[in-house]
mmCIF file of C-alpha atoms and ligand atoms in Angstrom:
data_model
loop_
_atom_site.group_PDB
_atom_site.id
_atom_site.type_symbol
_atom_site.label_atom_id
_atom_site.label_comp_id
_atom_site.label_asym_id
_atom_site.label_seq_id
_atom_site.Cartn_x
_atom_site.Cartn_y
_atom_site.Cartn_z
ATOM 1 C CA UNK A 1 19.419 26.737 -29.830
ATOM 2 C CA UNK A 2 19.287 24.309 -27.258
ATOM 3 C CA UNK A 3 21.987 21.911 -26.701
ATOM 4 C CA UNK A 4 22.703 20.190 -22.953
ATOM 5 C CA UNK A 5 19.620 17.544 -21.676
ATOM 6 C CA UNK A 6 18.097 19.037 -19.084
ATOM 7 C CA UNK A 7 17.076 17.628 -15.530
ATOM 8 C CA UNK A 8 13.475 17.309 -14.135
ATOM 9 C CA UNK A 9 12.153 20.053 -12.273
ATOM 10 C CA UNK A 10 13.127 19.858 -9.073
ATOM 11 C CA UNK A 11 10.694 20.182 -6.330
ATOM 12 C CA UNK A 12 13.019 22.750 -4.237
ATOM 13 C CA UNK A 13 10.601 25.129 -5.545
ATOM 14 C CA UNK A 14 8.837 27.057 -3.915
ATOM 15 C CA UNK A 15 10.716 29.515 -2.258
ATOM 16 C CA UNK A 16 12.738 30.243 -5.208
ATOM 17 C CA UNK A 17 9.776 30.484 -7.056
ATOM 18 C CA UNK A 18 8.731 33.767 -4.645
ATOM 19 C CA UNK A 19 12.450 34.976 -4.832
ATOM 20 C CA UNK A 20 11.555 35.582 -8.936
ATOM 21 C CA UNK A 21 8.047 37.052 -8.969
ATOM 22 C CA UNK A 22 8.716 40.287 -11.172
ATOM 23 C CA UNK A 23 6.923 43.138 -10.053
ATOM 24 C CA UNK A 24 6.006 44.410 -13.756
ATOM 25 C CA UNK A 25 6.272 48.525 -14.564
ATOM 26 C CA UNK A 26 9.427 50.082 -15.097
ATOM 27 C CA UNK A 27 10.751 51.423 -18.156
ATOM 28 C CA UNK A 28 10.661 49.775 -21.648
ATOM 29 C CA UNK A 29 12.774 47.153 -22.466
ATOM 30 C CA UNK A 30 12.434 45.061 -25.920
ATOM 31 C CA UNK A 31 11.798 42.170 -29.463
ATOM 32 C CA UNK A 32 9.670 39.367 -31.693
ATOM 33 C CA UNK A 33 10.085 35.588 -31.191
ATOM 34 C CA UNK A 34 7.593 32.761 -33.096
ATOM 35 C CA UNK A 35 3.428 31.811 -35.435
ATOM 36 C CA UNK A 36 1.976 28.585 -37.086
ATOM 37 C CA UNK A 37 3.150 27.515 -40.244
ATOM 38 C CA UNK A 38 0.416 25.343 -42.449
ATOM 39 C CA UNK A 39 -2.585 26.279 -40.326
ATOM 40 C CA UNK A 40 -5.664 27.812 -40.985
ATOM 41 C CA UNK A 41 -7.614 30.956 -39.364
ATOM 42 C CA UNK A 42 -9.414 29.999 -36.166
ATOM 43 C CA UNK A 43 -11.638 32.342 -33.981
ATOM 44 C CA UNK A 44 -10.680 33.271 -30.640
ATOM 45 C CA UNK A 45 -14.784 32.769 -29.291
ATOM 46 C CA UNK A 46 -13.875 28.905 -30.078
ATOM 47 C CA UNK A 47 -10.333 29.154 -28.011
ATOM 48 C CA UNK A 48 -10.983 31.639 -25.858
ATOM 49 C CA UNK A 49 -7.660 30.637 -23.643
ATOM 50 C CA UNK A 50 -5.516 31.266 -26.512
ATOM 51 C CA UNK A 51 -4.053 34.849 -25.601
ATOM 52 C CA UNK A 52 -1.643 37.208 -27.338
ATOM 53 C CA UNK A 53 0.979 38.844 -24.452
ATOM 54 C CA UNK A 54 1.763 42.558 -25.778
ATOM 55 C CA UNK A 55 4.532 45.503 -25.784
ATOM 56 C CA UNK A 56 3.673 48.536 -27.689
ATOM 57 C CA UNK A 57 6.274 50.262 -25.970
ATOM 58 C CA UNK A 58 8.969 47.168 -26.535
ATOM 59 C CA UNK A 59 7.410 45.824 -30.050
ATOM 60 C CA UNK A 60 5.800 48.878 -31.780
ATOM 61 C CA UNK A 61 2.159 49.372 -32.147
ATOM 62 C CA UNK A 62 1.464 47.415 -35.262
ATOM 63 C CA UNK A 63 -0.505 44.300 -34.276
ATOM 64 C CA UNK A 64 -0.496 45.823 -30.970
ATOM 65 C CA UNK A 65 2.838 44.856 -30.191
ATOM 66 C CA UNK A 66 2.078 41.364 -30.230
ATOM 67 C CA UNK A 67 5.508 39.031 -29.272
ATOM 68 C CA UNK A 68 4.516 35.722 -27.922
ATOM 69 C CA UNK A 69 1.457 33.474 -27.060
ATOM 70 C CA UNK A 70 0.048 32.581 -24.183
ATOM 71 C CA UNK A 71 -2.743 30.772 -22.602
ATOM 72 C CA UNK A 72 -4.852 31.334 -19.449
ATOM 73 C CA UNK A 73 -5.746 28.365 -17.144
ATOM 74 C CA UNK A 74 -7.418 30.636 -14.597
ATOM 75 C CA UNK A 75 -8.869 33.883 -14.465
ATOM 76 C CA UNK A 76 -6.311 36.067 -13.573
ATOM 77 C CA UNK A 77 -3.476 33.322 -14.475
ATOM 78 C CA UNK A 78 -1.907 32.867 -17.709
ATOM 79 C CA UNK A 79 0.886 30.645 -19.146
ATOM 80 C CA UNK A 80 3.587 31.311 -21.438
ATOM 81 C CA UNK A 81 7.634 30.665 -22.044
ATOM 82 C CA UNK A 82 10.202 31.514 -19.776
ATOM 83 C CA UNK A 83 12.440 32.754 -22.812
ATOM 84 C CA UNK A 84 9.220 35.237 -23.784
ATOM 85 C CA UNK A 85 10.045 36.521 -20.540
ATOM 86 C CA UNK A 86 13.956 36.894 -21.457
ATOM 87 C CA UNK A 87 16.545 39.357 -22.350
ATOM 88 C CA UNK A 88 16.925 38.182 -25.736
ATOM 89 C CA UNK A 89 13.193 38.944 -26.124
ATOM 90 C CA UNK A 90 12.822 41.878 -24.331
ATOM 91 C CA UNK A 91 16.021 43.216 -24.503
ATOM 92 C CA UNK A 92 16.178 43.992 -21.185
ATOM 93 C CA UNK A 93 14.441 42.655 -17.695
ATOM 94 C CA UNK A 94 11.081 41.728 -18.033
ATOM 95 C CA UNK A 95 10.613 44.146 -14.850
ATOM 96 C CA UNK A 96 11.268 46.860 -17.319
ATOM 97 C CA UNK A 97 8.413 46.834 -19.263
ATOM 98 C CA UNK A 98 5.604 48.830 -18.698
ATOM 99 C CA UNK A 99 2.775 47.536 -20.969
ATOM 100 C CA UNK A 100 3.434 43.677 -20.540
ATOM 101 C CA UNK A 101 -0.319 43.053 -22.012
ATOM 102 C CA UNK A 102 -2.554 39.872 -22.241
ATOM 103 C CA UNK A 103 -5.162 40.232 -25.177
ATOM 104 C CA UNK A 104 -7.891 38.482 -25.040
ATOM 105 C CA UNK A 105 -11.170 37.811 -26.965
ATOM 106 C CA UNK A 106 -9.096 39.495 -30.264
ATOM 107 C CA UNK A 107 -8.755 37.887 -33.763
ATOM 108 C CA UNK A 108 -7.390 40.256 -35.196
ATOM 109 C CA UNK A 109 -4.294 42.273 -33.743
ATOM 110 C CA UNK A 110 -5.078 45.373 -35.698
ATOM 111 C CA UNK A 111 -8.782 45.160 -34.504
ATOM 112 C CA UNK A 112 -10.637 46.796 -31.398
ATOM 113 C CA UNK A 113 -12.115 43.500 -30.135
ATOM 114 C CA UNK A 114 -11.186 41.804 -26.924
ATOM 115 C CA UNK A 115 -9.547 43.186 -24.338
ATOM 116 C CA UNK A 116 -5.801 43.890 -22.954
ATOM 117 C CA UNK A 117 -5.455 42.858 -19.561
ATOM 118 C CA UNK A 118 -2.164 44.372 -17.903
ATOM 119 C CA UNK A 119 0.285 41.866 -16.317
ATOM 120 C CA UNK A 120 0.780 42.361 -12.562
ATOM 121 C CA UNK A 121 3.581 40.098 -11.951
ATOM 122 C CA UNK A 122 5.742 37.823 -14.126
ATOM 123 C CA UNK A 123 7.032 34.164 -12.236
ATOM 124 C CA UNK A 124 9.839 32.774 -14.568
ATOM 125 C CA UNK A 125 10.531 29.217 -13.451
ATOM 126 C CA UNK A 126 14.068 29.886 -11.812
ATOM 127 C CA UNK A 127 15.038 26.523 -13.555
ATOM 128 C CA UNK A 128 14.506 27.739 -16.869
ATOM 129 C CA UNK A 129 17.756 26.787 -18.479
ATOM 130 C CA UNK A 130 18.295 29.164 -21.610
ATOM 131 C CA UNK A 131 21.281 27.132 -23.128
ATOM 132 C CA UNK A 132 18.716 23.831 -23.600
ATOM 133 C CA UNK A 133 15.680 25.604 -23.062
ATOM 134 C CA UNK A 134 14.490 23.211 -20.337
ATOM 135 C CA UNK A 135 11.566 24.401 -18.181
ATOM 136 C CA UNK A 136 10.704 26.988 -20.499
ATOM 137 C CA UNK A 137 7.412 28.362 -18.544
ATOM 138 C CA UNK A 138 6.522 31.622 -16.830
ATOM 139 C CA UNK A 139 3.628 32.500 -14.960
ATOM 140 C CA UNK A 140 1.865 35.833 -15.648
ATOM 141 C CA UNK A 141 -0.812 37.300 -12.756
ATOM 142 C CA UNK A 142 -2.633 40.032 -14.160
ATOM 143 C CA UNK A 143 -4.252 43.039 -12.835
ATOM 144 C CA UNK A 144 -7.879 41.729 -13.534
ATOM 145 C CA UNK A 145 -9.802 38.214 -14.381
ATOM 146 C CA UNK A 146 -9.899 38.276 -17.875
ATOM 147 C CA UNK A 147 -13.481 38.575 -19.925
ATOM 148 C CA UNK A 148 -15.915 35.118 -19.644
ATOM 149 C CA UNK A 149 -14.670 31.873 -18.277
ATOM 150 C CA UNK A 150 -11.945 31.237 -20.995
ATOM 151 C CA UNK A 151 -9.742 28.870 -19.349
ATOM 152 C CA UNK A 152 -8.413 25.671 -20.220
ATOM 153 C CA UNK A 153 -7.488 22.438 -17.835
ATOM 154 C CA UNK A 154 -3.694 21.247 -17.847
ATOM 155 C CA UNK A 155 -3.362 17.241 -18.875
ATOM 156 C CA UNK A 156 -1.609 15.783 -15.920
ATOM 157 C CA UNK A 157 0.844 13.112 -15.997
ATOM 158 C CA UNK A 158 -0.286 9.383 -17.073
ATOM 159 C CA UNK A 159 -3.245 12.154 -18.970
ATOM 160 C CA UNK A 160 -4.105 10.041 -22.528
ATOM 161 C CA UNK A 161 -3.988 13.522 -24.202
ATOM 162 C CA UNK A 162 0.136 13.017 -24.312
ATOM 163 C CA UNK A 163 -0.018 9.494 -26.320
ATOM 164 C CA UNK A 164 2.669 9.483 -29.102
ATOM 165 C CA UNK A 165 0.100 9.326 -32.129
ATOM 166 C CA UNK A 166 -2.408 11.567 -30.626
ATOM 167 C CA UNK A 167 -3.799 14.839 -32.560
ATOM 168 C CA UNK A 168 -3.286 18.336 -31.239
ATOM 169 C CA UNK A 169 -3.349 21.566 -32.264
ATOM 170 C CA UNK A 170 -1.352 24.596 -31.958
ATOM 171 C CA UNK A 171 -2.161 27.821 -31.690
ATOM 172 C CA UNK A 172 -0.548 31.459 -32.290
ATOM 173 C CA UNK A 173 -0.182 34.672 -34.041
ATOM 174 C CA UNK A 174 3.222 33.646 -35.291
ATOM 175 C CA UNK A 175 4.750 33.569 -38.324
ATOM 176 C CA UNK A 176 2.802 31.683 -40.914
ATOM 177 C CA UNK A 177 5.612 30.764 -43.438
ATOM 178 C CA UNK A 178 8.740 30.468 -41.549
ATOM 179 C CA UNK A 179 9.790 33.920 -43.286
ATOM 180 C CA UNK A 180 8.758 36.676 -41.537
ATOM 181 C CA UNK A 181 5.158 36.913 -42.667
ATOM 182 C CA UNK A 182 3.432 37.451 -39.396
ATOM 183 C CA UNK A 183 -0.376 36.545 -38.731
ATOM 184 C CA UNK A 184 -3.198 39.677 -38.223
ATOM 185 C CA UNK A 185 -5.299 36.711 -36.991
ATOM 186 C CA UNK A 186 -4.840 33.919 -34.741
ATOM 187 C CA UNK A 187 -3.924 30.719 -36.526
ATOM 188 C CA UNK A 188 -4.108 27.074 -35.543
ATOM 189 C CA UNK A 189 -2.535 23.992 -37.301
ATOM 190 C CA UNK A 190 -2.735 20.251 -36.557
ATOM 191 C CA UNK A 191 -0.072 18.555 -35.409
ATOM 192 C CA UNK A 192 0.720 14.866 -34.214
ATOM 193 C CA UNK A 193 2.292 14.319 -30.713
ATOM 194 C CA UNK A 194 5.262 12.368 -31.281
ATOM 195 C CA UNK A 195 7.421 9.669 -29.730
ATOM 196 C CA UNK A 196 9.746 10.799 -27.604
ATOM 197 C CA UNK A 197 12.405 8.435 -29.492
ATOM 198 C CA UNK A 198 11.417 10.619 -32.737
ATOM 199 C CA UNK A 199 12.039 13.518 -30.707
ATOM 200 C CA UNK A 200 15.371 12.694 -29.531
ATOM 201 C CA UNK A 201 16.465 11.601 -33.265
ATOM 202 C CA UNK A 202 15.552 14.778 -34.314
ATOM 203 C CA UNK A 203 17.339 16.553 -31.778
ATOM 204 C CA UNK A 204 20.101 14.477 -30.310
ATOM 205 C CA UNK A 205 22.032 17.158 -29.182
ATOM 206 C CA UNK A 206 24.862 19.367 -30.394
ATOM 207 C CA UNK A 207 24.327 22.643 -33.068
ATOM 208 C CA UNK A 208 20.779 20.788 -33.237
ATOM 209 C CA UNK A 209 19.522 21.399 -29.673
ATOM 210 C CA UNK A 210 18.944 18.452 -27.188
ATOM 211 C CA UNK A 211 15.238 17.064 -26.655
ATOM 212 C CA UNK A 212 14.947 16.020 -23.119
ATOM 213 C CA UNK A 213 11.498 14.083 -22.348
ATOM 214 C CA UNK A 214 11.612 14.635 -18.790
ATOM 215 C CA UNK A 215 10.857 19.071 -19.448
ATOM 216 C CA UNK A 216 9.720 18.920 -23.205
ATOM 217 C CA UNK A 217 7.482 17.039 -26.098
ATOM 218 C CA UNK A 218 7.277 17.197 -29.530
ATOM 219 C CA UNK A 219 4.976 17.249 -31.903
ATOM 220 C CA UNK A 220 4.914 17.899 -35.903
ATOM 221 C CA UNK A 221 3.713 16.388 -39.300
ATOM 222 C CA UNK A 222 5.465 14.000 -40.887
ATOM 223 C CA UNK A 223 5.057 15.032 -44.086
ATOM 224 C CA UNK A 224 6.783 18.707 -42.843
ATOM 225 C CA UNK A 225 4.694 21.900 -43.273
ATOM 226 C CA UNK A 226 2.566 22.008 -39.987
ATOM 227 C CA UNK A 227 4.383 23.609 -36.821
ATOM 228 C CA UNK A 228 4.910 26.354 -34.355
ATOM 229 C CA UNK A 229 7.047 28.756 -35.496
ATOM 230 C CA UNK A 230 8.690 32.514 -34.685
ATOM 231 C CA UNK A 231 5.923 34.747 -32.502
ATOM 232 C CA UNK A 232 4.260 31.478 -31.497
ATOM 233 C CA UNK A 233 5.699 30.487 -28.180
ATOM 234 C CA UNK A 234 4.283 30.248 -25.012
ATOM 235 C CA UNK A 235 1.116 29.478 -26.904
ATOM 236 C CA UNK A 236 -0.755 26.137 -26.111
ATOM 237 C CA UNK A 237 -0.945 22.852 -27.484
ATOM 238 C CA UNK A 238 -4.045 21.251 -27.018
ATOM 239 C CA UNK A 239 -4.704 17.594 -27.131
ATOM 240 C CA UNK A 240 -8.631 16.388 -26.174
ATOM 241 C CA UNK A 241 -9.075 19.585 -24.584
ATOM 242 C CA UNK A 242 -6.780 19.799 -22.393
ATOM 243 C CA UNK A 243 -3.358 21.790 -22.436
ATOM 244 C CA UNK A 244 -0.190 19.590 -23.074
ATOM 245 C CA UNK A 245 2.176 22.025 -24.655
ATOM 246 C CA UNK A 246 3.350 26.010 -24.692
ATOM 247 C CA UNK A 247 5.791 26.797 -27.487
ATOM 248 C CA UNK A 248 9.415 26.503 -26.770
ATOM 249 C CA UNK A 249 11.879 25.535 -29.631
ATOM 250 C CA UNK A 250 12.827 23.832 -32.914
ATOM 251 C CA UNK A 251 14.752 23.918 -35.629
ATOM 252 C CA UNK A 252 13.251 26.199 -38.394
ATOM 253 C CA UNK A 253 9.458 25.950 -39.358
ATOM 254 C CA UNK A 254 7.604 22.646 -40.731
ATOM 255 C CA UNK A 255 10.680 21.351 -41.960
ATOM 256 C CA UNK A 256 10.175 17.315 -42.507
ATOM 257 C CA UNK A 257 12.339 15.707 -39.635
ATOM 258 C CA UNK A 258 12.486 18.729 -37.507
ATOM 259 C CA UNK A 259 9.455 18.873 -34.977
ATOM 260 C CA UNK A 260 8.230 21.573 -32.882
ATOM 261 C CA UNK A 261 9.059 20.938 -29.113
ATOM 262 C CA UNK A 262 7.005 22.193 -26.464
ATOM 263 C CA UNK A 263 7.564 22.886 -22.515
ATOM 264 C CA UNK A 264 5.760 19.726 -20.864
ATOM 265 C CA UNK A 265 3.127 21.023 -19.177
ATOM 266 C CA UNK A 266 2.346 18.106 -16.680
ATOM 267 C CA UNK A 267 6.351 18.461 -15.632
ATOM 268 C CA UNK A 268 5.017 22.349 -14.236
ATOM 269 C CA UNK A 269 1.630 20.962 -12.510
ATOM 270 C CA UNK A 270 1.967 20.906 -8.609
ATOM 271 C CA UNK A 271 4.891 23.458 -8.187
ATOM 272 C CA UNK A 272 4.189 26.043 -10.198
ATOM 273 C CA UNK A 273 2.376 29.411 -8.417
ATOM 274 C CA UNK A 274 -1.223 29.992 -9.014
ATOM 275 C CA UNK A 275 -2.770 26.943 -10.173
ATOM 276 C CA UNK A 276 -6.684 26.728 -10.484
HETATM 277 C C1 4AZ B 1 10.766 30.554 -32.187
HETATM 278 O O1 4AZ B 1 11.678 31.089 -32.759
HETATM 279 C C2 4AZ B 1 10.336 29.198 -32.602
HETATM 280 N N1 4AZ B 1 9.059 25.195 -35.180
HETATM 281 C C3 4AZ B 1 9.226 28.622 -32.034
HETATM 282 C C4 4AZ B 1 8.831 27.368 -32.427
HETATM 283 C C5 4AZ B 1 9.543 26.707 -33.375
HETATM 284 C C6 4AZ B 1 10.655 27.267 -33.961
HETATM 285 C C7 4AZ B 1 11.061 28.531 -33.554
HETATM 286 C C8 4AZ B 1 9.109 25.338 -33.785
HETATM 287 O O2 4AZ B 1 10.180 31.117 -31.288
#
């Protein structure tokens, strides 16, 4: 859990950002992280970004060793969370793992539909800071343009899509109860993009984790129930269309007074590699 604010992204970029392209294909390395709590079934034809990334070898076979979202904003480009990309996930470097997978086009996990796409390279942002979970993003570049034309645009800065107040919807294969009960099928629940002043009441720092509006937004329900939860991150949050979010952190599941927070997309537009 989070705890230190973070800083804004700083713009010394670039170069590190070559430095940390992971060639992908080495032996296996390995384990599960977040799904949507309070949402309903949705089909992948109507959110065709909405990806899956995949280890058999790291994860195990069942639900094709689904471990994280993602979501693809160009053909052969896909978003997700640096921490997806992590030791703690993978239980080893991400450079490790031979069958880093994006599915695409699949409802369900256990079903033939879609197709997996390997990863070619993995770009975790080098300022990814694991102890407050700023800048949690990573690039994937995979080995072919994924099926159709299922990509989604990023809401810039100043974009209307971010107003506190505003609807948007999460996506994953996550956990649907906050207990370990994880989705065959790719879920989506409604949340409400909050005010960062909510945000930082919620998480003011300490044991709690630290909400920092520069990297991160929140969203929830303020009744509790709808959120993000284990096996969901690095999947998007969509607002009007357009992609505000990928899932980073929170405290529990759809707990009343504990929001999801999400990796700020529009902080990542302009440095990050392979944008449309
Ligand atoms: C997780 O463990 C996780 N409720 C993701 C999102 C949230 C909590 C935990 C937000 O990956």
């Amino acid at each position: 859990m989070p705890r230190v604010p973070a800083r804004v992204l700083p713009p010394a970029f670039a170069l590190a950002a070559l430095t940390a392209l992971i060639p992908l294909g080495g032996p296996a390395p390995a384990a599960a992280d977040s799904i949507v709590v309070g949402g309903r079934p949705v089909s992948v034809a109507d959110s065709p970004w909405a990806v899956a990334l995949s280890s058999r070898d790291r994860f195990g076979a069942e639900r094709a060793g689904q471990f994280c979202g993602a979501v693809a904003i160009g053909p052969t480009t896909v978003l997700t969370a640096a921490h997806c990309m992590g030791r703690t996930v993978l239980g080893g470097e991400a450079s490790g793992i031979r069958d880093l997978r994006v599915i695409a086009g699949r409802d369900d996990l256990s079903g033939p539909g879609g197709q997996e796409v390997p990863v070619r390279s993995a770009w975790v942002n080098p300022d990814y800071d694991p102890g407050t979970n700023a800048g949690d993003l990573a690039v994937l570049t995979l080995e072919q343009p994924l099926p159709g034309d299922g990509v989604i645009p990023m809401a810039a800065e100043g974009d209307a899509a971010y107003t506190a107040g505003n609807e948007a919807t999460v996506y994953g294969w996550g956990d649907t109860t906050g207990y370990g009960a994880y989705a065959a099928t790719l879920h989506a629940s409604d949340v409400q993009v909050l005010p960062d002043s909510s945000c930082v009441r919620a998480y003011p720092g300490g044991p709690r984790g630290a909400y920092d509006a520069s990297s991160m937004l929140c969203a929830g329900d303020t009744a509790g129930g709808r959120d993000a939860c284990q096996g969901d991150s690095g999947g998007p949050l969509v607002a009007d269309g357009r992609l505000i979010g990928l899932v980073s952190w929170g405290s529990g599941c759809g707990s009343p007074g504990s929001p999801g927070v999400y990796t700020r997309v529009s902080a990542a537009i302009g440095w990050m590699p392979g944008e449309p």
